Short mmCIF file of C-alpha atoms (C1' of nucleotides) in Angstrom, two decimals:
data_model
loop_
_atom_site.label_atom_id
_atom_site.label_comp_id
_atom_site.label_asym_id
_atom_site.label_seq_id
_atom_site.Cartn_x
_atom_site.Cartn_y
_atom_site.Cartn_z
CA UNK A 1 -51.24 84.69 -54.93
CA UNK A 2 -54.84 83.27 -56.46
CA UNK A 3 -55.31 86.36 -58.27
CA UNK A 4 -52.95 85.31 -61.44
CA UNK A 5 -53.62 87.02 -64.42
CA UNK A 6 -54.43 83.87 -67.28
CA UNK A 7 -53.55 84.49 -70.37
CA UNK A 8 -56.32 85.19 -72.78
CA UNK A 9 -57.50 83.34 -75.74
CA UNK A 10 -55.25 85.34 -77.96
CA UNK A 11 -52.21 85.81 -75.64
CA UNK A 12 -52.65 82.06 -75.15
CA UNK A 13 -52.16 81.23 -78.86
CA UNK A 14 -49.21 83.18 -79.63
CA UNK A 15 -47.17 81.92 -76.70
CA UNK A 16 -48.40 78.49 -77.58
CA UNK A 17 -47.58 78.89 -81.19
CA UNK A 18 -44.15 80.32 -80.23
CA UNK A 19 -43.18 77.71 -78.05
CA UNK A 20 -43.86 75.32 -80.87
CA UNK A 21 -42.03 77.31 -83.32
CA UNK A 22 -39.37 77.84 -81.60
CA UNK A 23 -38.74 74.13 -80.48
CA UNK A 24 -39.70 72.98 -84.23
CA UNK A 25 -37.29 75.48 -85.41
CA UNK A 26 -34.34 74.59 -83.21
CA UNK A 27 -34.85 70.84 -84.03
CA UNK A 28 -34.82 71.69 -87.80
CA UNK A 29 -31.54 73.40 -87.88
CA UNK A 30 -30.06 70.32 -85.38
CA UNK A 31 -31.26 68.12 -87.72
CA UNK A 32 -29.68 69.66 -90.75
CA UNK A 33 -26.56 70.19 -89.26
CA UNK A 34 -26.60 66.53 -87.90
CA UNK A 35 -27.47 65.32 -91.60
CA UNK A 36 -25.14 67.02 -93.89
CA UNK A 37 -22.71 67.68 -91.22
CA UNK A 38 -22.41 65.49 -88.48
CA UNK A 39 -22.04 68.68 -85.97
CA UNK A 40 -24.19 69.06 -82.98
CA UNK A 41 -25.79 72.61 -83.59
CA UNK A 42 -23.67 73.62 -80.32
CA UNK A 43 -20.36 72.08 -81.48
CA UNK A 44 -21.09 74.41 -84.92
CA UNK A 45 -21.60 77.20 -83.31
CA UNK A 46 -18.27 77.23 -80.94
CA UNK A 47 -16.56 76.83 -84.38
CA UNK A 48 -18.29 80.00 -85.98
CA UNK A 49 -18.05 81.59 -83.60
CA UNK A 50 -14.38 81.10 -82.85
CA UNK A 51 -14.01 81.44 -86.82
CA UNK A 52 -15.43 85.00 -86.38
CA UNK A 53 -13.48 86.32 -83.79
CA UNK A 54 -9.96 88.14 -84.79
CA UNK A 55 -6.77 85.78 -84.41
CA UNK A 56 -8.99 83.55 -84.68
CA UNK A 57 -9.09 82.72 -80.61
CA UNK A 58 -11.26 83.36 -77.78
CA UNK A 59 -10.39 83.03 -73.62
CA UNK A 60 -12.61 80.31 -72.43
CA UNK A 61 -14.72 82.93 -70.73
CA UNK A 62 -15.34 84.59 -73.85
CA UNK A 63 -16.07 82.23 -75.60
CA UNK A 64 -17.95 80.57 -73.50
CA UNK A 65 -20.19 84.42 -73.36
CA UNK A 66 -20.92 84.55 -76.72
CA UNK A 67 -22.30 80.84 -77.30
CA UNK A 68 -23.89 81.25 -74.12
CA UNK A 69 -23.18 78.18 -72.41
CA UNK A 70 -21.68 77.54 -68.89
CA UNK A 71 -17.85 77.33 -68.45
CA UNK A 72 -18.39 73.91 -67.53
CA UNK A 73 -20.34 72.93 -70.56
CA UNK A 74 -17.82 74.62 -72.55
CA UNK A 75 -14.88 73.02 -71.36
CA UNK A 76 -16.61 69.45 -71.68
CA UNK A 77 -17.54 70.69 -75.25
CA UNK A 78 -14.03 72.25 -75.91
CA UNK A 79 -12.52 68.73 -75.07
CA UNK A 80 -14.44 67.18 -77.40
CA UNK A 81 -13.93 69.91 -80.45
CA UNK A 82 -9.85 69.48 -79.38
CA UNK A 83 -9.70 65.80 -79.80
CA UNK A 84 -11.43 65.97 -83.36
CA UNK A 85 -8.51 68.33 -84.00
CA UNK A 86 -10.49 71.41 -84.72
CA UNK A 87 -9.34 73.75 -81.84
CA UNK A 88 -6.33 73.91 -79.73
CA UNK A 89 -5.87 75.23 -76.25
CA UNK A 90 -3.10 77.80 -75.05
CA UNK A 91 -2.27 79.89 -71.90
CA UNK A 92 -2.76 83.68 -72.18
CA UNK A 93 0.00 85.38 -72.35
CA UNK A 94 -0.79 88.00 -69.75
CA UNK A 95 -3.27 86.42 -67.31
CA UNK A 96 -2.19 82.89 -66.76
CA UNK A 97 -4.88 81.64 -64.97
CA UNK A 98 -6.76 82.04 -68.77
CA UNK A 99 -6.64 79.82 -71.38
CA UNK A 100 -6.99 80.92 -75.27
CA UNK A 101 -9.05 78.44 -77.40
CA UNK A 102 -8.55 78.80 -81.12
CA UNK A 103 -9.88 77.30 -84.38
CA UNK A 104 -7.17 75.07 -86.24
CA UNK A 105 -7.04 75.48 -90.12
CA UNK A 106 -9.16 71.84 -89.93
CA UNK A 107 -11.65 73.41 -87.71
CA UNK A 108 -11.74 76.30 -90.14
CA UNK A 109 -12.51 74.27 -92.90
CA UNK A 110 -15.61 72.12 -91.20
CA UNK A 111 -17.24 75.87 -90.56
CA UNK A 112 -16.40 76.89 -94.37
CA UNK A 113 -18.20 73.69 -95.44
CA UNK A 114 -20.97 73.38 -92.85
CA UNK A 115 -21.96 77.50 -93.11
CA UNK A 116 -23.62 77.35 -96.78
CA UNK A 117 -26.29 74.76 -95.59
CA UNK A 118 -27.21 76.42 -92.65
CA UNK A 119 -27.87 79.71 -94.03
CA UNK A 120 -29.50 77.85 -96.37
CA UNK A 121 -31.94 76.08 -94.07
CA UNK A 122 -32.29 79.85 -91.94
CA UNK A 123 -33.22 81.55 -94.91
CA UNK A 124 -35.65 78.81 -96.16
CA UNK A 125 -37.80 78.16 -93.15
CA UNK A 126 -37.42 81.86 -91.90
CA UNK A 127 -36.16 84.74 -94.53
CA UNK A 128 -38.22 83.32 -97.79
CA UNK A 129 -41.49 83.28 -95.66
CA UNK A 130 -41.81 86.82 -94.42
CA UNK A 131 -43.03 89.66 -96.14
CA UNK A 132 -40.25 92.68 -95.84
CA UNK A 133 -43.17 94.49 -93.43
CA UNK A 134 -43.11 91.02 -91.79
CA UNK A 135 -39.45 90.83 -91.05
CA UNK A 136 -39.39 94.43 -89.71
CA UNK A 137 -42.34 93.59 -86.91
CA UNK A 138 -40.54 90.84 -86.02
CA UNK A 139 -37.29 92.32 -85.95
CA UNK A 140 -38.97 94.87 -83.69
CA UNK A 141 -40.90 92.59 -81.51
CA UNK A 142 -37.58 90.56 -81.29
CA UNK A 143 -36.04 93.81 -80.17
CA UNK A 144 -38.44 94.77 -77.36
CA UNK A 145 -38.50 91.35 -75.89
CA UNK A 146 -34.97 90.70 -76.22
CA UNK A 147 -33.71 94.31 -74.34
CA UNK A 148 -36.24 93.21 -71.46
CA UNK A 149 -34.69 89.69 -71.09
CA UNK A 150 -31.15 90.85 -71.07
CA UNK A 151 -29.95 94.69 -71.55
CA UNK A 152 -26.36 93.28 -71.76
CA UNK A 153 -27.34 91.79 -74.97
CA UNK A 154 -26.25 94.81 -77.67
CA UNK A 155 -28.76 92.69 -80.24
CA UNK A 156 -26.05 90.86 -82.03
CA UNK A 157 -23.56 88.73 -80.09
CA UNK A 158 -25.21 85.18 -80.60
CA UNK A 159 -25.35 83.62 -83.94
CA UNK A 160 -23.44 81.17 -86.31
CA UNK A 161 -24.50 83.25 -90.69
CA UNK A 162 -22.31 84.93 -92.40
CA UNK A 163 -22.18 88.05 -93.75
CA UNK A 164 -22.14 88.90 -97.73
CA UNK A 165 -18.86 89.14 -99.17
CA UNK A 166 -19.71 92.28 -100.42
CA UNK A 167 -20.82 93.99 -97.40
CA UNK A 168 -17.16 94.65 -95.54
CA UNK A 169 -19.53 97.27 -93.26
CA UNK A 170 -19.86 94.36 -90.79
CA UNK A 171 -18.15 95.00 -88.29
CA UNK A 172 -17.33 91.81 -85.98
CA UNK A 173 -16.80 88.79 -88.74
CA UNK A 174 -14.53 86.88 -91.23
CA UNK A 175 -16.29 83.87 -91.52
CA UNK A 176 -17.25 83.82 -95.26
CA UNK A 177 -15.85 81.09 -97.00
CA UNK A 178 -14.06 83.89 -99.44
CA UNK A 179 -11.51 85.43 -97.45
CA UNK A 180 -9.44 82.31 -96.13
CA UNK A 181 -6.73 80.27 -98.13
CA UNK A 182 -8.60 76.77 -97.39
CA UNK A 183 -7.24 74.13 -99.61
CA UNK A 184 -9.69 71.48 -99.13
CA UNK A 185 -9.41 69.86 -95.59
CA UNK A 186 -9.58 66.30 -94.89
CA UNK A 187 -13.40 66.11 -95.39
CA UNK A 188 -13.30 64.24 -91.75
CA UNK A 189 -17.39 65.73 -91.17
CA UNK A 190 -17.37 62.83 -88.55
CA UNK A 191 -17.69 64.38 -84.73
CA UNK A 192 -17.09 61.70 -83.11
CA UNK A 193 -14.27 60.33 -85.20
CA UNK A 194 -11.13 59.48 -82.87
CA UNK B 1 -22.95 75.26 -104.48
CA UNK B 2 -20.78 78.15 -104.17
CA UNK B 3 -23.86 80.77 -104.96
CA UNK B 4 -25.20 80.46 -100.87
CA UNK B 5 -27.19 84.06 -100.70
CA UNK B 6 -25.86 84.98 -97.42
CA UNK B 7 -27.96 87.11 -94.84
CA UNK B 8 -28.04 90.73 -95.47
CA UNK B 9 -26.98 93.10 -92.20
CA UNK B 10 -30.83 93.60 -91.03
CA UNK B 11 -31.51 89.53 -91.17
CA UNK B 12 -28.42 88.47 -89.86
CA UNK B 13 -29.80 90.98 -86.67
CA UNK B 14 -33.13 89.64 -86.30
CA UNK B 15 -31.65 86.18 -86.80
CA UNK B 16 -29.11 86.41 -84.05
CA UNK B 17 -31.97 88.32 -81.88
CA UNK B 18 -34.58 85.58 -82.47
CA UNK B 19 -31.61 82.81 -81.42
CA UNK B 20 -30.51 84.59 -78.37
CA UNK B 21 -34.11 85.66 -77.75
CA UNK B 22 -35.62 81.89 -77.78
CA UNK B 23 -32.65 80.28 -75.89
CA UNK B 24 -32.66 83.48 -72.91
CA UNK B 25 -36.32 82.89 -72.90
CA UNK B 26 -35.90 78.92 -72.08
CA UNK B 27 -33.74 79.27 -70.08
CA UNK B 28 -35.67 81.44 -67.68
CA UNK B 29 -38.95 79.08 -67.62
CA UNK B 30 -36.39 76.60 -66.75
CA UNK B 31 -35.19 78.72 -63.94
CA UNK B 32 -38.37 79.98 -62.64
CA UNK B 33 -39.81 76.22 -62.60
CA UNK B 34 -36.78 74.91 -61.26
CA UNK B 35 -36.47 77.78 -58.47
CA UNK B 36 -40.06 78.15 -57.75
CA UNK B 37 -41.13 73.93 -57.58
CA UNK B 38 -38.27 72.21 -58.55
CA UNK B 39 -39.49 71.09 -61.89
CA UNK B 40 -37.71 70.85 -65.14
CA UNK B 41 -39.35 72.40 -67.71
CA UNK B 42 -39.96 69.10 -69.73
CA UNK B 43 -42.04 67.54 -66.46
CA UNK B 44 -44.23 70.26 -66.19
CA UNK B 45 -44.85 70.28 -69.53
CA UNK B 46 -45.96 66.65 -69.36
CA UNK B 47 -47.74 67.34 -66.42
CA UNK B 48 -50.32 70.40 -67.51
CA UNK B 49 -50.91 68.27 -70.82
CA UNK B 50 -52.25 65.63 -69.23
CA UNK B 51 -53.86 67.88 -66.86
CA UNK B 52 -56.17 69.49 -69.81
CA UNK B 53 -56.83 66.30 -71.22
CA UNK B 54 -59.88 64.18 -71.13
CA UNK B 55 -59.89 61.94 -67.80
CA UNK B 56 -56.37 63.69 -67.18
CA UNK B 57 -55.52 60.51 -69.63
CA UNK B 58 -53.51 60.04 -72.47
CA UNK B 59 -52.18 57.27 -74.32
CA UNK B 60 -48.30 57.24 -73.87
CA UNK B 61 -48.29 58.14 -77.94
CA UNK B 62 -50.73 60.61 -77.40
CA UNK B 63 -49.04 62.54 -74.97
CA UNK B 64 -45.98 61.91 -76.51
CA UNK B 65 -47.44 63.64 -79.88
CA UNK B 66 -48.68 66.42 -77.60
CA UNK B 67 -45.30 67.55 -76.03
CA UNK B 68 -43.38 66.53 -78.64
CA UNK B 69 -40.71 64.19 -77.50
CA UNK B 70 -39.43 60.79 -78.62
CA UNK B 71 -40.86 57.79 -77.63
CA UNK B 72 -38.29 56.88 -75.20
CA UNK B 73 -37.99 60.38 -73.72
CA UNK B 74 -41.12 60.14 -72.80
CA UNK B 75 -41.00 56.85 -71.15
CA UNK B 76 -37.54 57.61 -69.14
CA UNK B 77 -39.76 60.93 -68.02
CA UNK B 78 -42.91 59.06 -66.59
CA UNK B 79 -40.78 56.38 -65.35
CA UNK B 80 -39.47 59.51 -62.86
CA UNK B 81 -42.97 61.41 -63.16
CA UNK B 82 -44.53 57.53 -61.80
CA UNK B 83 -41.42 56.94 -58.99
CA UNK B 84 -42.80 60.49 -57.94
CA UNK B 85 -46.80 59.06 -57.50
CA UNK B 86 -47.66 61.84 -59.97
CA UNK B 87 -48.82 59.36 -62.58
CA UNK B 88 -49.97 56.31 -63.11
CA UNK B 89 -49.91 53.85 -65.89
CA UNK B 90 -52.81 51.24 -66.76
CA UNK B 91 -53.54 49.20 -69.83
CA UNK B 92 -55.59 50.42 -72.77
CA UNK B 93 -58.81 48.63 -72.19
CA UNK B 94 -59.31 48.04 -76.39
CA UNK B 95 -55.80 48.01 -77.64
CA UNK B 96 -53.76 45.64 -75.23
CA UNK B 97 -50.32 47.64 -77.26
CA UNK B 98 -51.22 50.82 -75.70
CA UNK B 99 -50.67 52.20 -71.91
CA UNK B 100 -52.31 55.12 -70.60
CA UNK B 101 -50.87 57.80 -68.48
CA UNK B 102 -53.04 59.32 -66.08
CA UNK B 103 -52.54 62.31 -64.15
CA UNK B 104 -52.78 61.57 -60.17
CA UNK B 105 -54.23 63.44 -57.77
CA UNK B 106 -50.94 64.59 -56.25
CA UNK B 107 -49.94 65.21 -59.75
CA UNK B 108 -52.73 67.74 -60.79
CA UNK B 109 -51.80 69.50 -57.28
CA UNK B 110 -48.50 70.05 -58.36
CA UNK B 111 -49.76 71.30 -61.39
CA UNK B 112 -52.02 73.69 -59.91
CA UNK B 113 -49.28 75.11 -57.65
CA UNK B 114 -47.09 75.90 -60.22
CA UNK B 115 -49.48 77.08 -62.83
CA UNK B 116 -49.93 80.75 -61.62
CA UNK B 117 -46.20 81.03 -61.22
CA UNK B 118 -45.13 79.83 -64.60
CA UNK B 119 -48.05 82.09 -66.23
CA UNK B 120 -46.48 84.96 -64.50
CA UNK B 121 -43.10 84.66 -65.35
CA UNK B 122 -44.38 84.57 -69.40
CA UNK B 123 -46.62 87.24 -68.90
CA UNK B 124 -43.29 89.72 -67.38
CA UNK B 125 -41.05 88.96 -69.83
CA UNK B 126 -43.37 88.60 -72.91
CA UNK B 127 -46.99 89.69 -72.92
CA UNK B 128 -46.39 93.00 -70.74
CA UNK B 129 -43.94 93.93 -72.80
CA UNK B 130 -45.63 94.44 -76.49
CA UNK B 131 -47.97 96.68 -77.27
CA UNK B 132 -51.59 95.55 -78.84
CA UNK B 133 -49.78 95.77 -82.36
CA UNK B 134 -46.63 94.39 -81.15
CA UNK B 135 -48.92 91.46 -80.53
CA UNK B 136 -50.76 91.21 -83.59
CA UNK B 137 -47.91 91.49 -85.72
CA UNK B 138 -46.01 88.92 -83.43
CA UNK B 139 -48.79 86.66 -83.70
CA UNK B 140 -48.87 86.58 -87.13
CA UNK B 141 -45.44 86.37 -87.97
CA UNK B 142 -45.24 83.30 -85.81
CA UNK B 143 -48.57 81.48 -87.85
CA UNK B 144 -46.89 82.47 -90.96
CA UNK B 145 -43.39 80.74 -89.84
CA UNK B 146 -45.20 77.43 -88.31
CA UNK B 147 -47.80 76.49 -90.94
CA UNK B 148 -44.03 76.25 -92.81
CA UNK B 149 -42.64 74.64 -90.42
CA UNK B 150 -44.72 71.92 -90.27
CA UNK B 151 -48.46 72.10 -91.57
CA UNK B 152 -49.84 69.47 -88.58
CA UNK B 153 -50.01 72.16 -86.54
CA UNK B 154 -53.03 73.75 -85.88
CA UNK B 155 -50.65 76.77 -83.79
CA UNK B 156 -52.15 75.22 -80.60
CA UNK B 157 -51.04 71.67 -79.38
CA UNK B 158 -48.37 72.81 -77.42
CA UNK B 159 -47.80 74.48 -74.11
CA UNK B 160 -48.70 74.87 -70.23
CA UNK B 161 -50.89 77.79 -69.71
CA UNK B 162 -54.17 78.08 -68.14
CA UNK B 163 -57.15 80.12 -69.00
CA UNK B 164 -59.39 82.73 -67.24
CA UNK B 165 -61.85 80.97 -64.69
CA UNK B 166 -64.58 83.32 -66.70
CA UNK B 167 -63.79 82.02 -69.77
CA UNK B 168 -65.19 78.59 -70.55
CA UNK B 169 -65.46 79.42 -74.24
CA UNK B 170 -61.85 77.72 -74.52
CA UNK B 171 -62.07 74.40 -75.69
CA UNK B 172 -59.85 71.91 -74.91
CA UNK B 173 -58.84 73.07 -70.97
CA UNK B 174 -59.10 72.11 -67.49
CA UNK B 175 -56.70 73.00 -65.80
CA UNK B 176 -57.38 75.89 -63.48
CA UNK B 177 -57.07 75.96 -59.79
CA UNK B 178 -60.58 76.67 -59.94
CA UNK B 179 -62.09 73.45 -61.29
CA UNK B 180 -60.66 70.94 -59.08
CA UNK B 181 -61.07 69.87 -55.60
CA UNK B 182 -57.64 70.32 -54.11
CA UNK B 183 -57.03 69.50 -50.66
CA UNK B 184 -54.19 70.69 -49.90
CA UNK B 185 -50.97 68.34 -51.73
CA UNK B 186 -48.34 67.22 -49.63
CA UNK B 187 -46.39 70.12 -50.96
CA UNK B 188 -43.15 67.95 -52.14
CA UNK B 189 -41.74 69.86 -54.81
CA UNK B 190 -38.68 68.03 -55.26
CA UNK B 191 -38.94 66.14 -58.03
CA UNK B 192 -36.29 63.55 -57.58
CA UNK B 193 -38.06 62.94 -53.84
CA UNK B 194 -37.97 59.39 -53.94
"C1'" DC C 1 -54.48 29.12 -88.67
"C1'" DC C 2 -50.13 31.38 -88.80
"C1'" DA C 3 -46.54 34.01 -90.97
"C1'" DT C 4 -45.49 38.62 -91.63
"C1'" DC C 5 -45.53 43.34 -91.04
"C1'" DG C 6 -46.50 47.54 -88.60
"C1'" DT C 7 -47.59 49.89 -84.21
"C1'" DA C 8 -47.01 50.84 -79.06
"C1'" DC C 9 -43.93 50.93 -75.72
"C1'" DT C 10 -39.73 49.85 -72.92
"C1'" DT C 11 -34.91 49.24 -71.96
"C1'" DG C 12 -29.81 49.92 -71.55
"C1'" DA C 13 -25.94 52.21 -73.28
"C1'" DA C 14 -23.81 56.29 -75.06
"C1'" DG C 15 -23.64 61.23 -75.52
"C1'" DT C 16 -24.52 65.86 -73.72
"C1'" DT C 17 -25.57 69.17 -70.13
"C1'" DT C 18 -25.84 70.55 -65.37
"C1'" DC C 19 -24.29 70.73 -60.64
"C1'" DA C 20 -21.05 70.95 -56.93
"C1'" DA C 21 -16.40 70.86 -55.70
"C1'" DT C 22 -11.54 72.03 -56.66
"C1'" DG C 23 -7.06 73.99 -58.26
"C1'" DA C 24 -4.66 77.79 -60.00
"C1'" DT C 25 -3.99 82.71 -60.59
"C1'" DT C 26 -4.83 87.59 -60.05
"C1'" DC C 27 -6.42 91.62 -57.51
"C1'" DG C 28 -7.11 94.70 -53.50
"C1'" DG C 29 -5.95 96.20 -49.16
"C1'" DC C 30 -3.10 96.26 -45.03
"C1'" DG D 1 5.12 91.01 -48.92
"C1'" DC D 2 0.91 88.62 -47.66
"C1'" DC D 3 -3.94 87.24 -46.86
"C1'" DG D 4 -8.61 86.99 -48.33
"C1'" DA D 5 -11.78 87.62 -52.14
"C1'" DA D 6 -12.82 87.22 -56.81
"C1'" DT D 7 -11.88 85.24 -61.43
"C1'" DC D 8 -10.62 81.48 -64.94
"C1'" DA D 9 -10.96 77.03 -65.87
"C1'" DT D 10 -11.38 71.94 -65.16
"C1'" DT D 11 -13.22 67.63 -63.26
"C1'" DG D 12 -16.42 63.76 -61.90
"C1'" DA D 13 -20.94 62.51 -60.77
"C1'" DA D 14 -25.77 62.98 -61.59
"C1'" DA D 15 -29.61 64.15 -64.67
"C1'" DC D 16 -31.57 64.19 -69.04
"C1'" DT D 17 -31.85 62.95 -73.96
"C1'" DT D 18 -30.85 60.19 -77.89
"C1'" DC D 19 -29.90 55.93 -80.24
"C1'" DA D 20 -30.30 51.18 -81.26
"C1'" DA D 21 -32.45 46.96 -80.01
"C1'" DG D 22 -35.97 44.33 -78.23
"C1'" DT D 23 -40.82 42.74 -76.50
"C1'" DA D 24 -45.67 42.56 -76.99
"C1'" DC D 25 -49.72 43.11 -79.52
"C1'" DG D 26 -52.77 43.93 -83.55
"C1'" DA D 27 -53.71 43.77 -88.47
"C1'" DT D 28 -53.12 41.82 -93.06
"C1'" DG D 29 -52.98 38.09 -96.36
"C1'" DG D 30 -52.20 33.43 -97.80
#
DNA sequence: CCATCGTACTTGAAGTTTCAATGATTCGGC
DNA sequence: GCCGAATCATTGAAACTTCAAGTACGATGG
């Protein structure tokens, strides 16, 4: 057990600089979701992706798989999200012990409103600083590291963008704020509002 | 504010990957810290910094600066770090405002236990996984992304790894098992031990 | 000198996440 | 049909972080 490998000078630096990144980076987009929003980054991502799936609706367990949290986190978050209005709870149909959590037309809006600024903030402080030979090492680095953590993870199940309106070759989403009938919600950006 | 440029299919990828990426990669220092010495990520953190610094003493701002949490994290976290005789607090001898944290001796042992493991669990999952390329490229994509994240940072204030015992070239470190006289800790991992 | 402002740090309350325990339902085998 | 095991979800308490004051000290300017 003394014979650990330390990392060398280089090695040391890009974890170190990737650790700070990746902290600076997560605090950015909390921060401009908390600003403009008033959404935890967590609470916005339930609703996208909830917003993306079809029907609109996700089992608990599902849902709580693609945001990646615990059940129990979810349902604590899920409580919170159903008070505000935003999503409503129902039994399954078939399996009763599940229970089907789906985005309200309310809840619908807040994502509509709340996606534009986010991409915004992603493609500022990530997309508009890499080089396109930049964004392919990265996307292959990601790749790598990403299979080794978890082969489950088919390299696309996480986040809370938005596709272009003209690219209908997505497969999974129907987020964009084109293809739903919102007349504007009650502008309620509040989370915590009773 | 209806012209967002949404991400194309290949960002909207390497976004979700770097998101699922960061958080599965968190999550399993967490896990190896919390399994292996029963330390949460954040204490450890706050533990090797001190560790490397001068005297194994910082000023609470210092440190604060250092791991990058709020003023008042960082004060609930020594309060615990303290409770657990891993730290001790004295006055700043020229500015009566300030308090210095020093590392204990029963702190740096913890720290010196859990070093090697917490090195190897980055090195698995990251370093032994990209190729010398894969490396450079990651490397630089990260310096591009941080200097515009936030220009302080000179890509190295920031995280809990040790160096090689042959390489004193490194500046700021001194934390290896190797430079210390460590009789044996009390071997208490638990770190809510009261 | 002393009033004022800014810095260094702490505290308690509120919010969020984790942890352990629990209820309800389905599935597999006998 | 029924029992045990596994799955789906919730709950309350504990742990951690954030937020809003609040205390103490140093620096600035009249």
């Amino acid at each position: 057990m003394t014979d650990t490998r330390w990392l060398d000078e280089e090695e040391q630096r890009t974890w170190r600089a990737f650790v700070a990144f990746s902290r600076l980076l997560s605090e950015a987009m909390e921060r401009q979701l908390g600003r403009d929003e008033g959404l935890p980054f967590s609470y916005y991502l339930i609703l996208a992706m909830l917003s993306e799936a079809p029907g609109r609706s996700l089992t608990m367990t599902e849902l709580a798989t693609v945001v990646r949290a615990s059940p129990s986190r979810l349902s604590h978050a899920v409580n919170k999200l159903q008070a505000n209005g935003w999503v409503e709870r129902s039994r399954h149909p078939e399996d009763r012990r599940a229970i089907i959590a789906s985005l309200t037309d309310e809840g619908m809006a807040v994502v509509e409103k709340a996606a534009p600024g986010h991409v915004g903030e992603v493609r500022r402080l990530v997309f508009d600083r890499l080089t396109p030979e930049q964004l392919v090492s990265f996307d292959d680095v990601l790749t790598t590291l990403l299979t080794g953590l978890d082969p489950d993870v088919p390299v696309c199940p996480d986040t809370p963008v938005c596709p272009t309106d003209a690219e209908p070759a997505v497969p999974t989403v129907g987020l964009c704020p084109s293809d739903a009938g919102l007349d504007d919600g009650p502008g309620a950006p509040d989370c915590d509002a009773a």
